Amino acid sequence: MKRFYLLMFLIALMWAGYSHGADVAPTTHEAMVSGQARSVIAASSSVQENKVGIGDVRASAVVGESPDEEAIDEEEEDEEEVMGEISIADPLEPFNRAMFQFNDRLYFWVVKPVAQGYKKVVPESGRTSVKNFFTNLGFPKRFVSCLFQADFGGAATELGRFVVNTVWGVGGLLDPAANKELDLQRQDADIGQTLGIYGLGHGFYIVWPVLGPSSLRDTVDIAGEYFQYPFTYADPWYVGPSVRAYEGVNSASLRIGDYEALKEAAIDPYVALRNAYAQYRQNMVKKKEKREAPAPVEVKPAQRMFQ
Amino acid sequence: MKRCFVGFIALFVFVLPLTAHAGAPSDAINDTANKVIAILKNKSLSAAAKKERLEVIYKRMFDEVELSRLSLGRNWNRLNPSQQQEFVQLFRKILEKAYGDKILEYKDEKVKITGERMISADRAEVQTKVIGSSKEIPVFYRLRLKDGEWKVYDVVIENVSLVQNYRAQFTDILAKNSPSQLIEILRKKVQ
């Protein structure tokens, strides 16, 4: 029996020592630690059942570690992913930089002061309702885009949201569809994203005055949105632009400080914004592509971890 | 049999700290988020005292060298060791200056962990949502297991990776400037 205790003690020491003292090969060690935790459990359970010798424990430990060799290969690929760059062509850089300056001034000299004044008058709940209202009006764009992406579930969700929020959400001022019971979340779908899913690249980066960062591909979206926007067809010509300006001020009032933070954190704000745009749009496309073809590879490592 | 049981318990006592040591990445984020919120909610602390305490947490939470290395990408090796060291310091100051005051504007936002994904054996992504009164912001933390602790090396806010964003900027700057000029630009930035 004493031997048994000694064996236990030795095993415990062995594992504890192995985990802390593997400075010889730091990278492989790090990759294996999570594997070890599992093999320790595997080893301890085999000890419990069979009361086997150290040799057998080692054998089970080796079995426990073998999936991590795959993981190391994966990590090399991942390193590529981590180091890989998401970029966007920018042949119009001088023009774009000028437009960036223009939009920057427009924000600090006009939009921000107006939004701040507006913020003082209208409480946050009111501004959130206005935002919901305009979001609800964006329904046709999202619905049609979902259809073009063959995302019928998404299209149905959007349709359900539109009906629920228009009827029970006081014409879209509230968002009852998004609460826990219904759980109909907004589907961020647009035409630029649809074209991206079809395999069309950005073309190149364009900064539009007033409208901000875009690309050749996503400019189609700006045009499409213009025609899907109900106020475009309002009678005196200035109603459409005025409503848009109001929408812009309202959404700016909810996001005061975001742009400032981005600018403050950036070494070169122009490049920072361009890259943020490229990343944001690429992820919009990726997210939807994943939904279409659910990749089991993505889920596998997590499942392994929680087995 | 009773003795066997005692031995088994003894084994567990040894093994337990080990598993806790490897820790789940989500626990690390949850733990840090709770600590940060406790500091921010503490009304008896001055802004300066809060910042001081947050900096301590930041240093424990982040893998600063990895963050800097990945932000420079392939250009990291163009810096000599002393430049690399200074870069790490300057980079922290830039982040502190940009986000320090923003964090202090805390208004009862909640942090909810929505998922966890293993990127590889020693890299994981913890997906969280920062829930405010009018908006929810998805914030993903990418962590790496280093010396038995999960440390953050990238933060992805609304699908935009901080590291990749800085890498684009540094690549652009280093295409036209030398590493020492870059350090000079950063020095000016933190002043």
Coordinates of C-alpha atoms in Angstrom, one line a residue:
Chain A
M1 CA 0.0 0.0 0.0
K2 CA 2.9 2.3 0.8
R3 CA 4.1 1.7 -2.7
F4 CA 0.8 2.9 -4.0
Y5 CA 1.2 6.2 -2.2
L6 CA 4.7 6.6 -3.4
L7 CA 3.6 5.9 -6.9
M8 CA 0.8 8.5 -6.6
F9 CA 3.2 11.0 -5.2
L10 CA 5.7 10.4 -8.0
I11 CA 3.1 10.8 -10.7
A12 CA 1.9 14.0 -9.2
L13 CA 5.4 15.4 -8.9
M14 CA 6.3 14.2 -12.4
W15 CA 3.4 16.1 -13.9
A16 CA 3.9 19.2 -11.8
G17 CA 7.6 19.3 -12.7
Y18 CA 7.0 18.6 -16.3
S19 CA 4.5 21.5 -16.6
H20 CA 6.7 24.1 -15.0
G21 CA 10.2 23.1 -15.9
A22 CA 10.1 22.7 -19.7
D23 CA 12.0 25.8 -20.5
V24 CA 14.2 23.9 -23.0
A25 CA 11.6 24.1 -25.7
P26 CA 9.3 27.0 -24.8
T27 CA 7.0 27.0 -27.9
T28 CA 6.2 23.3 -28.0
H29 CA 5.7 23.4 -24.2
E30 CA 3.2 26.1 -24.4
A31 CA 1.3 24.4 -27.2
M32 CA 1.1 21.3 -25.1
V33 CA 0.0 22.6 -21.7
S34 CA -3.7 22.4 -22.5
G35 CA -3.1 18.9 -23.8
Q36 CA -1.4 18.0 -20.6
A37 CA -4.2 19.1 -18.4
R38 CA -6.4 16.6 -20.3
S39 CA -3.8 13.8 -20.3
V40 CA -3.4 14.2 -16.5
I41 CA -7.1 13.6 -16.1
A42 CA -6.9 10.7 -18.5
A43 CA -3.9 9.3 -16.6
S44 CA -5.5 9.8 -13.2
S45 CA -8.7 8.0 -14.3
S46 CA -6.7 5.1 -15.7
V47 CA -4.8 4.9 -12.4
Q48 CA -8.1 4.8 -10.5
E49 CA -9.5 2.0 -12.6
N50 CA -6.6 -0.2 -13.2
K51 CA -3.9 0.7 -10.7
V52 CA -1.4 0.4 -13.5
G53 CA 2.3 1.1 -13.5
I54 CA 4.0 4.3 -14.6
G55 CA 4.7 2.7 -18.0
D56 CA 1.1 2.5 -18.8
V57 CA 0.4 6.0 -17.5
R58 CA 3.0 7.3 -20.0
A59 CA 1.3 5.4 -22.7
S60 CA -2.0 7.0 -22.0
A61 CA -0.3 10.4 -21.8
V62 CA 1.2 9.9 -25.2
V63 CA -2.2 9.1 -26.6
G64 CA -3.6 12.2 -24.9
E65 CA -1.0 14.4 -26.5
S66 CA -1.1 13.1 -30.1
P67 CA -3.9 15.4 -31.2
D68 CA -1.7 18.4 -30.2
E69 CA 0.8 17.6 -32.9
E70 CA -2.0 18.4 -35.4
A71 CA -2.6 21.5 -33.4
I72 CA 1.0 22.6 -33.9
D73 CA 0.6 22.3 -37.7
E74 CA -2.6 24.3 -37.4
E75 CA -0.8 26.9 -35.4
E76 CA 1.7 27.4 -38.2
E77 CA -1.2 28.0 -40.5
D78 CA -2.7 30.2 -37.9
E79 CA 0.5 32.2 -37.7
E80 CA 0.0 32.9 -41.4
E81 CA -3.5 34.1 -40.6
V82 CA -2.3 36.2 -37.6
M83 CA 0.5 37.8 -39.7
G84 CA -1.6 38.1 -42.8
E85 CA -2.7 41.5 -43.9
I86 CA -6.1 42.7 -44.9
S87 CA -5.5 45.5 -47.3
I88 CA -7.4 47.5 -49.9
A89 CA -5.9 49.1 -53.0
D90 CA -5.7 52.9 -52.9
P91 CA -4.6 54.4 -56.2
L92 CA -6.6 57.5 -55.4
E93 CA -4.7 58.2 -52.2
P94 CA -4.1 61.9 -52.7
F95 CA -7.8 62.6 -53.5
N96 CA -8.9 60.3 -50.7
R97 CA -6.6 62.0 -48.2
A98 CA -8.1 65.4 -49.2
M99 CA -11.7 64.0 -48.8
F100 CA -10.7 62.5 -45.5
Q101 CA -9.6 66.0 -44.4
F102 CA -12.8 67.5 -45.6
N103 CA -14.9 64.9 -43.7
D104 CA -12.8 65.4 -40.7
R105 CA -13.5 69.2 -40.6
L106 CA -17.1 68.6 -41.5
Y107 CA -17.4 66.4 -38.4
F108 CA -15.6 68.7 -36.0
W109 CA -17.0 72.0 -37.3
V110 CA -20.5 71.1 -38.1
V111 CA -21.8 67.6 -37.3
K112 CA -20.3 67.3 -33.8
P113 CA -21.5 70.7 -32.5
V114 CA -25.0 70.2 -33.9
A115 CA -25.1 66.6 -32.5
Q116 CA -24.0 67.9 -29.1
G117 CA -26.7 70.5 -29.0
Y118 CA -29.3 68.0 -30.1
K119 CA -28.0 65.5 -27.4
K120 CA -28.7 68.1 -24.7
V121 CA -32.3 68.6 -25.9
V122 CA -33.3 65.0 -26.6
P123 CA -32.8 62.3 -24.0
E124 CA -31.0 59.1 -25.0
S125 CA -34.1 57.0 -25.1
G126 CA -35.6 59.3 -27.6
R127 CA -32.6 59.3 -29.8
T128 CA -32.4 55.5 -29.6
S129 CA -36.0 55.4 -30.8
V130 CA -35.2 57.7 -33.8
K131 CA -32.3 55.4 -34.6
N132 CA -34.7 52.4 -34.5
F133 CA -37.1 54.1 -36.7
F134 CA -34.5 54.7 -39.4
T135 CA -33.2 51.2 -39.0
N136 CA -36.6 49.8 -39.5
L137 CA -36.9 51.9 -42.8
G138 CA -33.8 50.2 -44.0
F139 CA -35.7 46.9 -44.2
P140 CA -36.1 46.7 -48.0
K141 CA -32.3 46.8 -48.5
R142 CA -31.6 44.1 -46.0
F143 CA -34.5 41.9 -47.1
V144 CA -33.6 42.1 -50.8
S145 CA -29.9 41.5 -50.0
C146 CA -30.7 38.4 -47.9
L147 CA -32.7 37.1 -50.8
F148 CA -29.9 37.7 -53.3
Q149 CA -27.5 35.9 -50.9
A150 CA -29.9 32.9 -50.8
D151 CA -30.2 33.5 -47.1
F152 CA -33.9 32.7 -46.8
G153 CA -33.7 32.4 -43.0
G154 CA -32.3 35.8 -42.8
A155 CA -34.9 37.2 -45.2
A156 CA -37.7 35.7 -43.1
T157 CA -36.2 37.1 -39.9
E158 CA -36.0 40.5 -41.5
L159 CA -39.6 40.3 -42.7
G160 CA -40.8 39.2 -39.3
R161 CA -38.9 42.0 -37.7
F162 CA -40.3 44.6 -40.0
V163 CA -43.9 43.5 -39.3
V164 CA -43.5 43.1 -35.6
N165 CA -41.6 46.4 -35.1
T166 CA -43.9 48.4 -37.4
V167 CA -47.1 47.1 -35.9
W168 CA -46.2 46.6 -32.2
G169 CA -43.1 48.8 -32.1
V170 CA -45.1 52.0 -32.9
G171 CA -44.0 52.3 -36.5
G172 CA -40.5 51.1 -35.8
L173 CA -39.7 53.5 -32.8
L174 CA -39.2 50.5 -30.6
D175 CA -37.5 47.2 -31.3
P176 CA -39.7 44.5 -29.6
A177 CA -38.6 41.9 -32.2
A178 CA -35.1 41.8 -30.8
N179 CA -36.1 40.9 -27.2
K180 CA -35.5 37.5 -25.8
E181 CA -38.9 36.0 -26.5
L182 CA -38.9 36.7 -30.2
D183 CA -35.1 36.9 -30.8
L184 CA -35.4 38.3 -34.3
Q185 CA -32.0 40.1 -34.7
R186 CA -31.2 42.6 -37.4
Q187 CA -29.5 41.0 -40.4
D188 CA -26.7 43.2 -41.5
A189 CA -27.0 42.6 -45.2
D190 CA -26.3 45.0 -48.0
I191 CA -25.6 45.1 -51.7
G192 CA -21.9 45.5 -51.4
Q193 CA -21.7 42.5 -49.1
T194 CA -23.8 40.5 -51.6
L195 CA -21.4 41.3 -54.4
G196 CA -18.5 40.3 -52.1
I197 CA -20.1 37.0 -51.5
Y198 CA -20.4 36.5 -55.3
G199 CA -16.7 36.9 -55.3
L200 CA -16.3 40.5 -56.3
G201 CA -13.4 42.4 -54.7
H202 CA -13.4 45.9 -53.4
G203 CA -11.8 47.3 -56.6
F204 CA -10.2 50.2 -54.7
Y205 CA -10.8 52.5 -51.8
I206 CA -12.8 55.7 -52.2
V207 CA -13.6 58.3 -49.6
W208 CA -16.7 60.2 -50.6
P209 CA -17.3 63.7 -49.3
V210 CA -20.0 63.6 -46.5
L211 CA -20.6 59.8 -46.9
G212 CA -17.2 58.8 -45.9
P213 CA -15.1 55.6 -46.5
S214 CA -16.3 53.3 -49.3
S215 CA -14.9 51.3 -52.2
L216 CA -15.7 50.9 -55.9
R217 CA -17.8 47.9 -55.0
D218 CA -19.6 49.3 -52.0
T219 CA -20.4 52.5 -53.9
V220 CA -23.0 50.4 -55.7
D221 CA -24.5 50.1 -52.2
I222 CA -24.7 53.9 -51.7
A223 CA -26.6 54.1 -55.0
G224 CA -28.9 51.2 -54.2
E225 CA -29.6 52.6 -50.8
Y226 CA -30.6 55.9 -52.3
F227 CA -33.3 54.3 -54.4
Q228 CA -34.5 52.1 -51.5
Y229 CA -34.8 55.0 -49.2
P230 CA -38.5 56.0 -48.9
F231 CA -37.7 59.7 -48.4
T232 CA -35.9 59.9 -51.7
Y233 CA -39.4 60.0 -53.3
A234 CA -40.8 62.8 -51.0
D235 CA -42.2 65.7 -52.9
P236 CA -40.2 68.9 -52.3
W237 CA -36.7 67.9 -53.4
Y238 CA -35.1 69.0 -50.1
V239 CA -37.1 66.7 -47.9
G240 CA -34.9 63.6 -48.7
P241 CA -31.6 65.2 -48.0
S242 CA -32.9 67.0 -44.9
V243 CA -34.2 63.7 -43.4
R244 CA -30.9 62.1 -44.2
A245 CA -29.0 64.9 -42.5
Y246 CA -31.2 64.5 -39.4
E247 CA -30.6 60.8 -39.4
G248 CA -26.9 61.5 -39.6
V249 CA -27.0 63.9 -36.7
N250 CA -29.1 61.6 -34.6
S251 CA -26.7 58.6 -35.1
A252 CA -23.7 60.9 -34.5
S253 CA -25.2 62.0 -31.2
L254 CA -25.2 58.4 -30.1
R255 CA -21.6 57.9 -31.1
I256 CA -19.8 61.1 -30.0
G257 CA -16.3 60.1 -29.0
D258 CA -15.9 57.1 -31.2
Y259 CA -14.3 58.9 -34.0
E260 CA -12.2 61.0 -31.6
A261 CA -10.9 57.9 -29.9
L262 CA -10.0 56.3 -33.2
K263 CA -8.2 59.4 -34.2
E264 CA -6.4 59.8 -30.9
A265 CA -5.3 56.2 -30.9
A266 CA -4.0 56.3 -34.5
I267 CA -0.5 57.1 -35.6
D268 CA -1.9 57.9 -39.1
P269 CA -5.7 58.3 -38.8
Y270 CA -6.2 58.1 -42.6
V271 CA -4.5 54.7 -42.8
A272 CA -6.2 53.6 -39.6
L273 CA -9.7 54.4 -40.9
R274 CA -8.9 52.8 -44.3
N275 CA -7.8 49.6 -42.7
A276 CA -10.7 49.6 -40.2
Y277 CA -13.1 49.9 -43.2
A278 CA -11.3 47.0 -45.1
Q279 CA -11.4 44.7 -42.0
Y280 CA -15.0 45.6 -41.2
R281 CA -16.3 44.9 -44.7
Q282 CA -14.2 41.8 -45.2
N283 CA -15.7 40.3 -42.0
M284 CA -19.2 41.3 -43.1
V285 CA -18.6 39.1 -46.2
K286 CA -16.9 36.3 -44.3
K287 CA -19.6 36.1 -41.7
K288 CA -22.2 35.5 -44.3
E289 CA -20.1 33.0 -46.3
K290 CA -19.7 30.9 -43.2
R291 CA -23.4 30.9 -42.6
E292 CA -23.9 29.5 -46.1
A293 CA -21.4 26.7 -45.7
P294 CA -21.1 25.8 -42.0
A295 CA -17.5 24.8 -41.7
P296 CA -17.0 21.9 -39.2
V297 CA -13.3 22.7 -39.1
E298 CA -14.1 25.8 -37.2
V299 CA -15.9 24.1 -34.4
K300 CA -13.6 21.1 -34.0
P301 CA -10.9 22.5 -31.8
A302 CA -13.4 23.9 -29.3
Q303 CA -15.3 20.6 -29.1
R304 CA -12.1 18.8 -28.5
M305 CA -11.3 21.2 -25.6
F306 CA -14.6 20.6 -23.9
Q307 CA -14.9 16.9 -24.4
Chain B
M1 CA -9.9 0.8 0.1
K2 CA -10.2 3.8 2.3
R3 CA -6.5 4.4 2.0
C4 CA -6.8 4.2 -1.8
F5 CA -9.4 6.8 -1.6
V6 CA -7.1 9.1 0.5
G7 CA -4.3 8.5 -2.0
F8 CA -6.6 9.5 -4.8
I9 CA -7.6 12.7 -3.1
A10 CA -3.9 13.4 -2.5
L11 CA -3.3 13.0 -6.2
F12 CA -6.0 15.4 -7.0
V13 CA -4.7 18.0 -4.5
F14 CA -1.5 17.9 -6.6
V15 CA -3.2 18.0 -9.9
L16 CA -5.8 20.6 -9.2
P17 CA -3.5 23.6 -9.0
L18 CA -2.2 22.5 -12.4
T19 CA -5.5 22.6 -14.2
A20 CA -6.4 25.8 -12.5
H21 CA -3.0 27.1 -13.7
A22 CA -3.8 26.3 -17.3
G23 CA -7.2 28.0 -16.7
A24 CA -9.9 28.5 -19.2
P25 CA -9.4 31.7 -21.3
S26 CA -12.9 32.8 -20.5
D27 CA -12.2 32.7 -16.8
A28 CA -9.2 35.0 -17.3
I29 CA -11.3 37.5 -19.2
N30 CA -14.2 37.3 -16.8
D31 CA -11.9 37.7 -13.8
T32 CA -10.2 40.8 -15.3
A33 CA -13.5 42.3 -16.4
N34 CA -14.9 42.0 -12.8
K35 CA -11.8 43.6 -11.3
V36 CA -11.9 46.5 -13.8
I37 CA -15.6 47.1 -13.2
A38 CA -15.0 47.0 -9.4
I39 CA -12.3 49.7 -9.7
L40 CA -14.4 51.9 -12.0
K41 CA -17.4 51.6 -9.7
N42 CA -15.4 52.6 -6.7
K43 CA -16.4 56.2 -6.0
S44 CA -13.9 56.7 -3.3
L45 CA -11.0 56.5 -5.8
S46 CA -9.8 59.6 -7.7
A47 CA -9.3 59.4 -11.5
A48 CA -5.6 59.2 -11.1
A49 CA -5.8 56.4 -8.5
K50 CA -8.1 54.5 -10.8
K51 CA -5.7 54.8 -13.7
E52 CA -2.9 53.6 -11.6
R53 CA -4.7 50.5 -10.6
L54 CA -5.9 49.9 -14.2
E55 CA -2.4 50.0 -15.4
V56 CA -1.4 47.2 -13.1
I57 CA -4.3 45.1 -14.4
Y58 CA -3.4 46.0 -18.0
K59 CA 0.2 44.7 -17.5
R60 CA -1.1 41.5 -16.1
M61 CA -3.8 41.0 -18.7
F62 CA -1.8 41.8 -21.8
D63 CA 1.2 40.1 -23.4
E64 CA 2.8 43.5 -24.4
V65 CA 5.7 42.1 -26.3
E66 CA 3.5 39.8 -28.4
L67 CA 1.1 42.7 -29.0
S68 CA 4.0 44.9 -30.2
R69 CA 5.5 42.1 -32.3
L70 CA 2.3 41.3 -34.1
S71 CA 1.5 45.0 -34.6
L72 CA 4.8 45.5 -36.4
G73 CA 4.5 42.2 -38.3
R74 CA 7.5 41.4 -40.4
N75 CA 9.0 44.8 -39.6
W76 CA 9.6 43.7 -36.0
N77 CA 13.0 42.3 -36.9
R78 CA 14.1 45.6 -38.5
L79 CA 14.2 47.1 -35.0
N80 CA 17.2 46.4 -32.9
P81 CA 16.6 45.1 -29.4
S82 CA 16.8 48.4 -27.6
Q83 CA 14.4 49.9 -30.2
Q84 CA 12.1 47.0 -29.7
Q85 CA 12.1 47.6 -26.0
E86 CA 11.3 51.3 -26.4
F87 CA 8.6 50.5 -28.9
V88 CA 6.8 48.3 -26.4
Q89 CA 6.9 51.1 -23.8
L90 CA 5.7 53.8 -26.3
F91 CA 3.0 51.6 -27.6
R92 CA 1.6 51.1 -24.1
K93 CA 1.6 54.8 -23.6
I94 CA -0.2 55.4 -26.8
L95 CA -3.0 53.0 -25.9
E96 CA -3.2 54.4 -22.4
K97 CA -3.5 57.9 -23.7
A98 CA -6.1 57.0 -26.3
Y99 CA -8.3 54.7 -24.2
G100 CA -7.5 55.6 -20.6
D101 CA -10.0 58.5 -20.3
K102 CA -12.5 56.6 -22.4
I103 CA -12.6 53.7 -19.9
L104 CA -13.1 56.2 -17.0
E105 CA -16.3 57.4 -18.7
Y106 CA -17.8 54.0 -17.6
K107 CA -21.6 54.2 -17.1
D108 CA -22.8 50.8 -15.8
E109 CA -22.0 48.9 -19.0
K110 CA -22.0 45.2 -18.6
V111 CA -19.6 42.7 -20.0
K112 CA -21.1 39.4 -21.1
I113 CA -19.1 36.5 -22.4
T114 CA -20.9 35.1 -25.4
G115 CA -18.5 32.4 -26.6
E116 CA -15.1 30.9 -26.7
R117 CA -13.2 29.5 -29.6
M118 CA -9.8 27.8 -29.8
I119 CA -7.7 29.2 -32.6
S120 CA -5.0 26.7 -32.0
A121 CA -3.7 24.7 -29.0
D122 CA -2.3 27.7 -27.3
R123 CA -4.4 30.5 -28.8
A124 CA -8.0 31.2 -28.0
E125 CA -10.6 33.8 -28.7
V126 CA -13.0 34.9 -26.0
Q127 CA -16.1 36.6 -27.4
T128 CA -17.8 39.2 -25.3
K129 CA -20.4 41.9 -25.6
V130 CA -20.2 45.2 -23.9
I131 CA -23.8 46.1 -23.2
G132 CA -24.6 49.7 -22.7
S133 CA -27.9 51.6 -22.5
S134 CA -28.3 52.3 -26.2
K135 CA -25.9 49.8 -27.9
E136 CA -24.1 46.5 -27.7
I137 CA -20.5 46.4 -28.9
P138 CA -19.0 43.0 -29.7
V139 CA -15.5 42.8 -28.3
F140 CA -13.4 39.7 -28.9
Y141 CA -10.2 39.1 -27.0
R142 CA -7.5 36.9 -28.5
L143 CA -5.3 35.2 -25.9
R144 CA -2.2 33.2 -25.9
L145 CA -1.1 30.7 -23.3
K146 CA 2.2 31.9 -21.9
D147 CA 3.9 30.4 -18.9
G148 CA 0.6 28.9 -17.8
E149 CA -1.4 32.1 -18.0
W150 CA -3.7 33.3 -20.7
K151 CA -2.6 36.7 -21.9
V152 CA -4.3 39.0 -24.4
Y153 CA -2.4 39.8 -27.6
D154 CA -5.2 41.3 -29.7
V155 CA -8.5 42.9 -29.2
V156 CA -11.1 42.8 -31.9
I157 CA -13.8 45.5 -31.6
E158 CA -16.7 45.3 -34.0
N159 CA -14.8 43.0 -36.2
V160 CA -11.8 45.3 -36.4
S161 CA -8.6 43.9 -35.0
L162 CA -6.4 46.3 -33.1
V163 CA -3.2 44.6 -34.1
Q164 CA -4.1 44.4 -37.8
N165 CA -5.1 48.1 -37.8
Y166 CA -1.8 49.2 -36.2
R167 CA 0.1 46.8 -38.5
A168 CA -1.4 48.6 -41.5
Q169 CA -0.3 51.9 -40.1
F170 CA 3.2 50.8 -39.1
T171 CA 3.8 49.1 -42.5
D172 CA 2.8 52.3 -44.2
I173 CA 5.1 54.4 -42.1
L174 CA 8.0 52.0 -42.3
A175 CA 7.7 51.9 -46.1
K176 CA 8.8 55.5 -46.1
N177 CA 10.7 55.9 -42.9
S178 CA 13.5 54.1 -41.0
P179 CA 12.8 52.3 -37.6
S180 CA 14.5 55.2 -35.7
Q181 CA 12.2 57.7 -37.4
L182 CA 9.2 55.6 -36.4
I183 CA 10.3 55.7 -32.8
E184 CA 10.7 59.4 -33.1
I185 CA 7.1 59.7 -34.5
L186 CA 5.8 57.7 -31.6
R187 CA 7.7 59.8 -29.0
K188 CA 6.1 62.9 -30.4
K189 CA 2.7 61.2 -30.3
V190 CA 2.9 60.4 -26.5
Q191 CA 4.0 63.9 -25.5

